[in-house]
Amino acid sequence: MVEGIERPAPESSRMPRPFDTEQLASARVYDYLLGGKDNYDVDQVMARQMLSSTPELKTLAWFTRSFMRRAVEIAADAGIRQFIDLGSGTPNSPNVHEVAREIEPSAQVVYIDYDQVVVTHCDALLARSPGVTALLGDVRRPHDVLDQLIENDLIDLEEPVAITLVSVLHYVMDDEHPAEILAALRERMAPGSYLAITHGSSDSSPEILQVLAGTDGTSAQVAFRSTAQTEAFLTGFELLDPGVVPVQQWLRPGLPDTRMVMLGAVGRKP
C-alpha cells in the first residue's frame, strides 16, 4: 500500500451538497463552458466572470475535451478494453464510452464522480448502454474506488485498464495528497495500463488566476501547479510524446495559445 493513502478524506465545505442549487460546483461550471444545460445560476455567474477576463475559455474547454478523446483513442488503439473515467463530471458528448466503442464496441466503461447529481445524470443517460456504469466515489479515496469496481465485477485490475482524470487533480488540494492518490492508482494498475490527466497550470495568466481565487472554500476551489509538479504525478509511468504540454499541443499544429493553460499528459505503466 502507499503509505498514508488510507487516511480519511478531509471533510469540508468543499464537498458537494447534493441538489443544492446555491452551491458552486466545478462539474456544472465545466458543463456551462461546454454549452450544456445541467448548471445553475451560481455556476453561470462564475463561468461568466471567468469568460469576462478570458473569453477563449470555452475554446479551451473544447481543447480539453478533445484531449480526452485523443487519450482514449490512444489507449483503445493499444488494445485497452477497460476504461475508468475518474471524476467524470456531467456527461457531455462525446463521452469516454462513445469514443472507446468507436474502436472497440465491447469496451467496458465506468464513470465515477463524488457528486450525487452527476451520478444521477449519468445513470439516466447511460441506462440503455450495457457495459457502461456510473458509480459514486471520491478520487481522494482511490483504494475504496478500485475496491468498489472489483466488488461489483465491473473492472478486472489483473488486466490493463485506462484511467482518465480530466480536469480533476487541480481540485485536489496539497493537503489531500494528490501524488499519493496517483501512486495508489499506479500500484494497482496492471502493466500495459494507461493514465491520462489534464491539470491547470500555474503559468496561466494572473488575471485568470485572480478570478479563480473566488472559488476558494467551495467544491470548485483549485490549486494550479507547475509543469514540473504535474509531471511528477506521473512518476512510474512512461510518458508518451509530446509529454506534459498544453492540451492543444496534443491535437494538431497551429491551435492558439490560451491565457488559462491546461496541461495534458498520457502515461503507460511499463
PDB file of C-alpha atoms in Angstrom:
ATOM      1  CA  MET A   1       0.000   0.000   0.000  1.00  0.00           C
ATOM      2  CA  VAL A   2       1.078   3.592  -0.486  1.00  0.00           C
ATOM      3  CA  GLU A   3       2.000   4.952   2.918  1.00  0.00           C
ATOM      4  CA  GLY A   4      -0.630   7.259   4.335  1.00  0.00           C
ATOM      5  CA  ILE A   5      -3.116   6.939   1.497  1.00  0.00           C
ATOM      6  CA  GLU A   6      -5.770   5.298   3.669  1.00  0.00           C
ATOM      7  CA  ARG A   7      -6.188   8.417   5.829  1.00  0.00           C
ATOM      8  CA  PRO A   8      -9.766   9.688   5.807  1.00  0.00           C
ATOM      9  CA  ALA A   9     -10.559  12.139   3.038  1.00  0.00           C
ATOM     10  CA  PRO A  10     -10.917  15.635   4.517  1.00  0.00           C
ATOM     11  CA  GLU A  11     -14.469  16.751   5.182  1.00  0.00           C
ATOM     12  CA  SER A  12     -15.087  20.409   4.405  1.00  0.00           C
ATOM     13  CA  SER A  13     -17.437  22.882   2.828  1.00  0.00           C
ATOM     14  CA  ARG A  14     -15.802  21.970  -0.496  1.00  0.00           C
ATOM     15  CA  MET A  15     -17.742  18.696  -0.527  1.00  0.00           C
ATOM     16  CA  PRO A  16     -20.750  18.996  -2.862  1.00  0.00           C
ATOM     17  CA  ARG A  17     -24.166  19.086  -1.241  1.00  0.00           C
ATOM     18  CA  PRO A  18     -26.478  17.039  -3.470  1.00  0.00           C
ATOM     19  CA  PHE A  19     -29.077  19.069  -5.324  1.00  0.00           C
ATOM     20  CA  ASP A  20     -28.016  22.362  -3.667  1.00  0.00           C
ATOM     21  CA  THR A  21     -28.620  24.906  -6.430  1.00  0.00           C
ATOM     22  CA  GLU A  22     -26.968  27.677  -4.398  1.00  0.00           C
ATOM     23  CA  GLN A  23     -23.581  25.935  -4.111  1.00  0.00           C
ATOM     24  CA  LEU A  24     -20.947  26.437  -6.800  1.00  0.00           C
ATOM     25  CA  ALA A  25     -19.991  23.143  -8.458  1.00  0.00           C
ATOM     26  CA  SER A  26     -16.973  22.623 -10.716  1.00  0.00           C
ATOM     27  CA  ALA A  27     -18.757  19.980 -12.823  1.00  0.00           C
ATOM     28  CA  ARG A  28     -21.604  22.374 -13.578  1.00  0.00           C
ATOM     29  CA  VAL A  29     -19.252  25.264 -14.430  1.00  0.00           C
ATOM     30  CA  TYR A  30     -17.485  22.989 -16.914  1.00  0.00           C
ATOM     31  CA  ASP A  31     -20.845  21.869 -18.264  1.00  0.00           C
ATOM     32  CA  TYR A  32     -21.773  25.508 -18.903  1.00  0.00           C
ATOM     33  CA  LEU A  33     -18.483  26.152 -20.727  1.00  0.00           C
ATOM     34  CA  LEU A  34     -19.189  23.156 -22.968  1.00  0.00           C
ATOM     35  CA  GLY A  35     -22.644  24.509 -23.784  1.00  0.00           C
ATOM     36  CA  GLY A  36     -24.528  22.086 -21.537  1.00  0.00           C
ATOM     37  CA  LYS A  37     -27.779  22.726 -19.700  1.00  0.00           C
ATOM     38  CA  ASP A  38     -27.100  20.986 -16.387  1.00  0.00           C
ATOM     39  CA  ASN A  39     -25.969  24.076 -14.470  1.00  0.00           C
ATOM     40  CA  TYR A  40     -27.478  26.733 -12.218  1.00  0.00           C
ATOM     41  CA  ASP A  41     -27.262  30.492 -11.722  1.00  0.00           C
ATOM     42  CA  VAL A  42     -24.337  30.268  -9.283  1.00  0.00           C
ATOM     43  CA  ASP A  43     -22.326  28.225 -11.808  1.00  0.00           C
ATOM     44  CA  GLN A  44     -23.232  30.559 -14.668  1.00  0.00           C
ATOM     45  CA  VAL A  45     -22.133  33.619 -12.681  1.00  0.00           C
ATOM     46  CA  MET A  46     -18.688  32.122 -12.044  1.00  0.00           C
ATOM     47  CA  ALA A  47     -18.333  30.945 -15.644  1.00  0.00           C
ATOM     48  CA  ARG A  48     -19.270  34.378 -16.998  1.00  0.00           C
ATOM     49  CA  GLN A  49     -16.843  36.057 -14.612  1.00  0.00           C
ATOM     50  CA  MET A  50     -14.088  33.803 -15.902  1.00  0.00           C
ATOM     51  CA  LEU A  51     -15.119  34.418 -19.515  1.00  0.00           C
ATOM     52  CA  SER A  52     -15.060  38.187 -18.990  1.00  0.00           C
ATOM     53  CA  SER A  53     -11.309  38.074 -18.404  1.00  0.00           C
ATOM     54  CA  THR A  54     -10.550  35.032 -20.581  1.00  0.00           C
ATOM     55  CA  PRO A  55     -13.136  34.804 -23.363  1.00  0.00           C
ATOM     56  CA  GLU A  56     -11.265  31.949 -25.025  1.00  0.00           C
ATOM     57  CA  LEU A  57     -12.112  29.729 -22.053  1.00  0.00           C
ATOM     58  CA  LYS A  58     -14.891  27.969 -23.958  1.00  0.00           C
ATOM     59  CA  THR A  59     -12.356  27.127 -26.654  1.00  0.00           C
ATOM     60  CA  LEU A  60     -10.004  25.727 -24.020  1.00  0.00           C
ATOM     61  CA  ALA A  61     -12.833  23.608 -22.602  1.00  0.00           C
ATOM     62  CA  TRP A  62     -13.254  22.031 -26.024  1.00  0.00           C
ATOM     63  CA  PHE A  63      -9.488  21.592 -26.419  1.00  0.00           C
ATOM     64  CA  THR A  64      -9.547  19.719 -23.105  1.00  0.00           C
ATOM     65  CA  ARG A  65     -12.477  17.605 -24.213  1.00  0.00           C
ATOM     66  CA  SER A  66     -10.679  16.835 -27.468  1.00  0.00           C
ATOM     67  CA  PHE A  67      -7.582  15.791 -25.497  1.00  0.00           C
ATOM     68  CA  MET A  68      -9.750  13.315 -23.587  1.00  0.00           C
ATOM     69  CA  ARG A  69     -10.943  11.878 -26.879  1.00  0.00           C
ATOM     70  CA  ARG A  70      -7.359  11.626 -28.161  1.00  0.00           C
ATOM     71  CA  ALA A  71      -6.176   9.893 -24.975  1.00  0.00           C
ATOM     72  CA  VAL A  72      -8.998   7.339 -25.096  1.00  0.00           C
ATOM     73  CA  GLU A  73      -8.262   6.651 -28.765  1.00  0.00           C
ATOM     74  CA  ILE A  74      -4.582   6.073 -27.946  1.00  0.00           C
ATOM     75  CA  ALA A  75      -5.467   3.564 -25.236  1.00  0.00           C
ATOM     76  CA  ALA A  76      -8.108   1.789 -27.327  1.00  0.00           C
ATOM     77  CA  ASP A  77      -5.761   1.556 -30.316  1.00  0.00           C
ATOM     78  CA  ALA A  78      -3.213  -0.038 -27.968  1.00  0.00           C
ATOM     79  CA  GLY A  79      -5.705  -2.769 -27.099  1.00  0.00           C
ATOM     80  CA  ILE A  80      -7.209  -1.422 -23.873  1.00  0.00           C
ATOM     81  CA  ARG A  81     -10.781  -2.624 -23.401  1.00  0.00           C
ATOM     82  CA  GLN A  82     -11.476  -1.296 -19.876  1.00  0.00           C
ATOM     83  CA  PHE A  83     -11.868   2.408 -19.089  1.00  0.00           C
ATOM     84  CA  ILE A  84     -12.399   4.317 -15.843  1.00  0.00           C
ATOM     85  CA  ASP A  85     -13.360   7.989 -16.116  1.00  0.00           C
ATOM     86  CA  LEU A  86     -12.471   9.174 -12.612  1.00  0.00           C
ATOM     87  CA  GLY A  87     -14.041  12.482 -11.684  1.00  0.00           C
ATOM     88  CA  SER A  88     -16.172  12.235 -14.791  1.00  0.00           C
ATOM     89  CA  GLY A  89     -18.343  15.320 -14.306  1.00  0.00           C
ATOM     90  CA  THR A  90     -21.663  15.911 -16.021  1.00  0.00           C
ATOM     91  CA  PRO A  91     -21.914  13.831 -19.231  1.00  0.00           C
ATOM     92  CA  ASN A  92     -21.159  15.786 -22.418  1.00  0.00           C
ATOM     93  CA  SER A  93     -20.888  14.043 -25.772  1.00  0.00           C
ATOM     94  CA  PRO A  94     -18.552  12.639 -26.919  1.00  0.00           C
ATOM     95  CA  ASN A  95     -18.197  10.642 -23.708  1.00  0.00           C
ATOM     96  CA  VAL A  96     -15.469   8.119 -22.967  1.00  0.00           C
ATOM     97  CA  HIS A  97     -17.643   5.123 -23.881  1.00  0.00           C
ATOM     98  CA  GLU A  98     -18.659   6.697 -27.189  1.00  0.00           C
ATOM     99  CA  VAL A  99     -15.012   7.268 -28.140  1.00  0.00           C
ATOM    100  CA  ALA A 100     -13.766   3.876 -26.940  1.00  0.00           C
ATOM    101  CA  ARG A 101     -16.574   1.999 -28.670  1.00  0.00           C
ATOM    102  CA  GLU A 102     -15.801   3.614 -31.996  1.00  0.00           C
ATOM    103  CA  ILE A 103     -12.665   1.456 -31.859  1.00  0.00           C
ATOM    104  CA  GLU A 104     -13.834  -1.470 -29.701  1.00  0.00           C
ATOM    105  CA  PRO A 105     -17.624  -1.875 -29.441  1.00  0.00           C
ATOM    106  CA  SER A 106     -17.308  -4.218 -26.445  1.00  0.00           C
ATOM    107  CA  ALA A 107     -15.292  -1.783 -24.288  1.00  0.00           C
ATOM    108  CA  GLN A 108     -16.311  -1.664 -20.615  1.00  0.00           C
ATOM    109  CA  VAL A 109     -16.536   1.866 -19.189  1.00  0.00           C
ATOM    110  CA  VAL A 110     -17.168   3.094 -15.641  1.00  0.00           C
ATOM    111  CA  TYR A 111     -17.850   6.750 -14.817  1.00  0.00           C
ATOM    112  CA  ILE A 112     -17.052   7.782 -11.246  1.00  0.00           C
ATOM    113  CA  ASP A 113     -17.797  11.086  -9.525  1.00  0.00           C
ATOM    114  CA  TYR A 114     -18.261  12.235  -5.939  1.00  0.00           C
ATOM    115  CA  ASP A 115     -21.239  14.456  -6.779  1.00  0.00           C
ATOM    116  CA  GLN A 116     -24.554  12.607  -6.472  1.00  0.00           C
ATOM    117  CA  VAL A 117     -26.139  14.955  -9.041  1.00  0.00           C
ATOM    118  CA  VAL A 118     -23.512  13.970 -11.620  1.00  0.00           C
ATOM    119  CA  VAL A 119     -24.020  10.263 -10.954  1.00  0.00           C
ATOM    120  CA  THR A 120     -27.792  10.677 -11.238  1.00  0.00           C
ATOM    121  CA  HIS A 121     -27.381  12.361 -14.637  1.00  0.00           C
ATOM    122  CA  CYS A 122     -25.025   9.608 -15.748  1.00  0.00           C
ATOM    123  CA  ASP A 123     -27.442   6.891 -14.646  1.00  0.00           C
ATOM    124  CA  ALA A 124     -30.275   8.498 -16.607  1.00  0.00           C
ATOM    125  CA  LEU A 125     -28.234   8.942 -19.788  1.00  0.00           C
ATOM    126  CA  LEU A 126     -26.458   5.592 -19.690  1.00  0.00           C
ATOM    127  CA  ALA A 127     -29.355   3.377 -18.619  1.00  0.00           C
ATOM    128  CA  ARG A 128     -29.608   1.789 -22.061  1.00  0.00           C
ATOM    129  CA  SER A 129     -25.879   1.247 -22.565  1.00  0.00           C
ATOM    130  CA  PRO A 130     -24.862  -2.272 -21.417  1.00  0.00           C
ATOM    131  CA  GLY A 131     -21.302  -2.398 -20.138  1.00  0.00           C
ATOM    132  CA  VAL A 132     -21.359   1.286 -19.136  1.00  0.00           C
ATOM    133  CA  THR A 133     -21.832   2.111 -15.452  1.00  0.00           C
ATOM    134  CA  ALA A 134     -21.874   5.200 -13.212  1.00  0.00           C
ATOM    135  CA  LEU A 135     -20.732   4.993  -9.581  1.00  0.00           C
ATOM    136  CA  LEU A 136     -20.459   7.369  -6.654  1.00  0.00           C
ATOM    137  CA  GLY A 137     -16.837   7.614  -5.498  1.00  0.00           C
ATOM    138  CA  ASP A 138     -14.215  10.067  -4.284  1.00  0.00           C
ATOM    139  CA  VAL A 139     -10.875  10.311  -6.087  1.00  0.00           C
ATOM    140  CA  ARG A 140      -9.312  11.104  -2.711  1.00  0.00           C
ATOM    141  CA  ARG A 141     -10.130   7.523  -1.643  1.00  0.00           C
ATOM    142  CA  PRO A 142      -8.516   5.605  -4.540  1.00  0.00           C
ATOM    143  CA  HIS A 143      -8.454   2.192  -2.888  1.00  0.00           C
ATOM    144  CA  ASP A 144     -12.137   2.475  -1.983  1.00  0.00           C
ATOM    145  CA  VAL A 145     -12.921   3.368  -5.599  1.00  0.00           C
ATOM    146  CA  LEU A 146     -10.954   0.447  -7.024  1.00  0.00           C
ATOM    147  CA  ASP A 147     -12.335  -1.979  -4.447  1.00  0.00           C
ATOM    148  CA  GLN A 148     -15.860  -0.943  -5.448  1.00  0.00           C
ATOM    149  CA  LEU A 149     -15.068  -1.707  -9.092  1.00  0.00           C
ATOM    150  CA  ILE A 150     -13.810  -5.170  -8.192  1.00  0.00           C
ATOM    151  CA  GLU A 151     -16.667  -5.964  -5.790  1.00  0.00           C
ATOM    152  CA  ASN A 152     -19.224  -5.055  -8.465  1.00  0.00           C
ATOM    153  CA  ASP A 153     -17.331  -7.090 -11.088  1.00  0.00           C
ATOM    154  CA  LEU A 154     -17.024  -4.043 -13.329  1.00  0.00           C
ATOM    155  CA  ILE A 155     -13.255  -3.911 -13.945  1.00  0.00           C
ATOM    156  CA  ASP A 156     -10.594  -6.634 -13.849  1.00  0.00           C
ATOM    157  CA  LEU A 157      -7.476  -4.996 -12.443  1.00  0.00           C
ATOM    158  CA  GLU A 158      -5.436  -8.032 -13.414  1.00  0.00           C
ATOM    159  CA  GLU A 159      -5.833  -6.813 -16.994  1.00  0.00           C
ATOM    160  CA  PRO A 160      -4.710  -3.451 -18.442  1.00  0.00           C
ATOM    161  CA  VAL A 161      -7.045  -0.522 -17.889  1.00  0.00           C
ATOM    162  CA  ALA A 162      -7.121   3.119 -18.954  1.00  0.00           C
ATOM    163  CA  ILE A 163      -7.892   5.731 -16.302  1.00  0.00           C
ATOM    164  CA  THR A 164      -8.761   9.288 -17.299  1.00  0.00           C
ATOM    165  CA  LEU A 165      -8.501  12.161 -14.828  1.00  0.00           C
ATOM    166  CA  VAL A 166      -9.591  15.123 -16.933  1.00  0.00           C
ATOM    167  CA  SER A 167      -9.579  18.455 -15.079  1.00  0.00           C
ATOM    168  CA  VAL A 168      -9.713  16.670 -11.735  1.00  0.00           C
ATOM    169  CA  LEU A 169      -6.362  16.884  -9.967  1.00  0.00           C
ATOM    170  CA  HIS A 170      -6.304  20.678  -9.649  1.00  0.00           C
ATOM    171  CA  TYR A 171      -9.400  20.286  -7.455  1.00  0.00           C
ATOM    172  CA  VAL A 172      -7.337  18.132  -5.068  1.00  0.00           C
ATOM    173  CA  MET A 173      -5.549  20.367  -2.572  1.00  0.00           C
ATOM    174  CA  ASP A 174      -1.973  19.731  -1.449  1.00  0.00           C
ATOM    175  CA  ASP A 175      -3.160  18.561   1.977  1.00  0.00           C
ATOM    176  CA  GLU A 176      -5.311  15.968   0.181  1.00  0.00           C
ATOM    177  CA  HIS A 177      -2.115  14.399  -1.210  1.00  0.00           C
ATOM    178  CA  PRO A 178      -2.633  14.166  -4.993  1.00  0.00           C
ATOM    179  CA  ALA A 179       0.734  12.467  -5.596  1.00  0.00           C
ATOM    180  CA  GLU A 180      -0.188   9.679  -3.166  1.00  0.00           C
ATOM    181  CA  ILE A 181      -3.540   9.248  -4.911  1.00  0.00           C
ATOM    182  CA  LEU A 182      -1.850   8.661  -8.262  1.00  0.00           C
ATOM    183  CA  ALA A 183       0.735   6.377  -6.702  1.00  0.00           C
ATOM    184  CA  ALA A 184      -2.096   4.287  -5.227  1.00  0.00           C
ATOM    185  CA  LEU A 185      -3.766   4.011  -8.625  1.00  0.00           C
ATOM    186  CA  ARG A 186      -0.490   3.108 -10.338  1.00  0.00           C
ATOM    187  CA  GLU A 187       0.232   0.423  -7.737  1.00  0.00           C
ATOM    188  CA  ARG A 188      -2.962  -1.445  -8.595  1.00  0.00           C
ATOM    189  CA  MET A 189      -2.948  -0.970 -12.370  1.00  0.00           C
ATOM    190  CA  ALA A 190      -1.699  -3.905 -14.451  1.00  0.00           C
ATOM    191  CA  PRO A 191       1.367  -3.449 -16.659  1.00  0.00           C
ATOM    192  CA  GLY A 192       0.353  -2.017 -20.012  1.00  0.00           C
ATOM    193  CA  SER A 193      -2.278   0.242 -18.435  1.00  0.00           C
ATOM    194  CA  TYR A 194      -2.687   3.898 -19.406  1.00  0.00           C
ATOM    195  CA  LEU A 195      -3.252   7.042 -17.350  1.00  0.00           C
ATOM    196  CA  ALA A 196      -4.353  10.326 -18.928  1.00  0.00           C
ATOM    197  CA  ILE A 197      -4.563  13.583 -16.981  1.00  0.00           C
ATOM    198  CA  THR A 198      -5.168  17.251 -17.541  1.00  0.00           C
ATOM    199  CA  HIS A 199      -4.167  19.834 -14.959  1.00  0.00           C
ATOM    200  CA  GLY A 200      -4.440  23.604 -14.689  1.00  0.00           C
ATOM    201  CA  SER A 201      -1.040  25.283 -14.953  1.00  0.00           C
ATOM    202  CA  SER A 202       0.338  27.957 -12.653  1.00  0.00           C
ATOM    203  CA  ASP A 203       1.698  29.543 -15.850  1.00  0.00           C
ATOM    204  CA  SER A 204      -1.845  30.733 -16.599  1.00  0.00           C
ATOM    205  CA  SER A 205      -2.310  34.495 -16.775  1.00  0.00           C
ATOM    206  CA  PRO A 206      -2.504  36.397 -13.457  1.00  0.00           C
ATOM    207  CA  GLU A 207      -5.948  37.683 -14.441  1.00  0.00           C
ATOM    208  CA  ILE A 208      -7.497  34.237 -14.647  1.00  0.00           C
ATOM    209  CA  LEU A 209      -5.702  33.037 -11.515  1.00  0.00           C
ATOM    210  CA  GLN A 210      -7.173  36.004  -9.667  1.00  0.00           C
ATOM    211  CA  VAL A 211     -10.681  35.153 -10.848  1.00  0.00           C
ATOM    212  CA  LEU A 212     -10.215  31.523  -9.796  1.00  0.00           C
ATOM    213  CA  ALA A 213      -9.310  32.697  -6.294  1.00  0.00           C
ATOM    214  CA  GLY A 214     -13.010  33.495  -5.949  1.00  0.00           C
ATOM    215  CA  THR A 215     -13.721  29.753  -5.764  1.00  0.00           C
ATOM    216  CA  ASP A 216     -11.795  29.300  -2.501  1.00  0.00           C
ATOM    217  CA  GLY A 217     -13.771  27.404   0.094  1.00  0.00           C
ATOM    218  CA  THR A 218     -16.117  25.822  -2.461  1.00  0.00           C
ATOM    219  CA  SER A 219     -16.081  22.470  -4.261  1.00  0.00           C
ATOM    220  CA  ALA A 220     -14.704  24.397  -7.261  1.00  0.00           C
ATOM    221  CA  GLN A 221     -11.579  25.602  -5.431  1.00  0.00           C
ATOM    222  CA  VAL A 222      -8.452  24.965  -7.479  1.00  0.00           C
ATOM    223  CA  ALA A 223      -4.722  24.513  -6.933  1.00  0.00           C
ATOM    224  CA  PHE A 224      -2.985  25.085 -10.255  1.00  0.00           C
ATOM    225  CA  ARG A 225       0.531  23.643 -10.396  1.00  0.00           C
ATOM    226  CA  SER A 226       3.692  23.909 -12.491  1.00  0.00           C
ATOM    227  CA  THR A 227       4.655  21.650 -15.371  1.00  0.00           C
ATOM    228  CA  ALA A 228       7.293  20.002 -13.182  1.00  0.00           C
ATOM    229  CA  GLN A 229       4.788  19.325 -10.412  1.00  0.00           C
ATOM    230  CA  THR A 230       2.314  17.882 -12.889  1.00  0.00           C
ATOM    231  CA  GLU A 231       4.952  15.668 -14.493  1.00  0.00           C
ATOM    232  CA  ALA A 232       5.906  14.361 -11.040  1.00  0.00           C
ATOM    233  CA  PHE A 233       2.374  12.991 -10.677  1.00  0.00           C
ATOM    234  CA  LEU A 234       3.197  10.540 -13.478  1.00  0.00           C
ATOM    235  CA  THR A 235       6.253   9.077 -11.772  1.00  0.00           C
ATOM    236  CA  GLY A 236       6.415   5.381 -12.630  1.00  0.00           C
ATOM    237  CA  PHE A 237       4.694   5.824 -15.995  1.00  0.00           C
ATOM    238  CA  GLU A 238       6.361   6.065 -19.394  1.00  0.00           C
ATOM    239  CA  LEU A 239       5.307   9.434 -20.794  1.00  0.00           C
ATOM    240  CA  LEU A 240       4.026   9.427 -24.347  1.00  0.00           C
ATOM    241  CA  ASP A 241       5.070  12.205 -26.719  1.00  0.00           C
ATOM    242  CA  PRO A 242       4.706  15.160 -26.663  1.00  0.00           C
ATOM    243  CA  GLY A 243       4.865  14.855 -22.854  1.00  0.00           C
ATOM    244  CA  VAL A 244       3.382  17.289 -20.349  1.00  0.00           C
ATOM    245  CA  VAL A 245       2.308  20.175 -22.561  1.00  0.00           C
ATOM    246  CA  PRO A 246      -0.728  22.432 -23.108  1.00  0.00           C
ATOM    247  CA  VAL A 247      -3.602  20.233 -24.259  1.00  0.00           C
ATOM    248  CA  GLN A 248      -3.861  21.849 -27.695  1.00  0.00           C
ATOM    249  CA  GLN A 249      -0.367  20.558 -28.492  1.00  0.00           C
ATOM    250  CA  TRP A 250      -1.805  17.029 -28.320  1.00  0.00           C
ATOM    251  CA  LEU A 251      -4.327  17.824 -31.046  1.00  0.00           C
ATOM    252  CA  ARG A 252      -2.869  19.429 -34.166  1.00  0.00           C
ATOM    253  CA  PRO A 253      -0.364  22.149 -35.101  1.00  0.00           C
ATOM    254  CA  GLY A 254      -1.437  25.776 -35.228  1.00  0.00           C
ATOM    255  CA  LEU A 255      -4.034  25.853 -32.474  1.00  0.00           C
ATOM    256  CA  PRO A 256      -3.912  29.108 -30.475  1.00  0.00           C
ATOM    257  CA  ASP A 257      -2.442  29.550 -27.026  1.00  0.00           C
ATOM    258  CA  THR A 258      -4.856  30.424 -24.226  1.00  0.00           C
ATOM    259  CA  ARG A 259      -4.316  32.551 -21.142  1.00  0.00           C
ATOM    260  CA  MET A 260      -5.559  29.727 -18.976  1.00  0.00           C
ATOM    261  CA  VAL A 261      -3.032  26.958 -19.585  1.00  0.00           C
ATOM    262  CA  MET A 262      -4.344  23.410 -19.277  1.00  0.00           C
ATOM    263  CA  LEU A 263      -1.625  20.779 -19.311  1.00  0.00           C
ATOM    264  CA  GLY A 264      -2.232  17.327 -20.726  1.00  0.00           C
ATOM    265  CA  ALA A 265      -0.240  14.107 -20.435  1.00  0.00           C
ATOM    266  CA  VAL A 266      -0.625  10.401 -21.159  1.00  0.00           C
ATOM    267  CA  GLY A 267       1.464   7.757 -19.441  1.00  0.00           C
ATOM    268  CA  ARG A 268       1.804   3.986 -19.831  1.00  0.00           C
ATOM    269  CA  LYS A 269       2.669   1.675 -16.962  1.00  0.00           C
ATOM    270  CA  PRO A 270       5.594  -0.499 -18.080  1.00  0.00           C
TER     271      PRO A 270
END
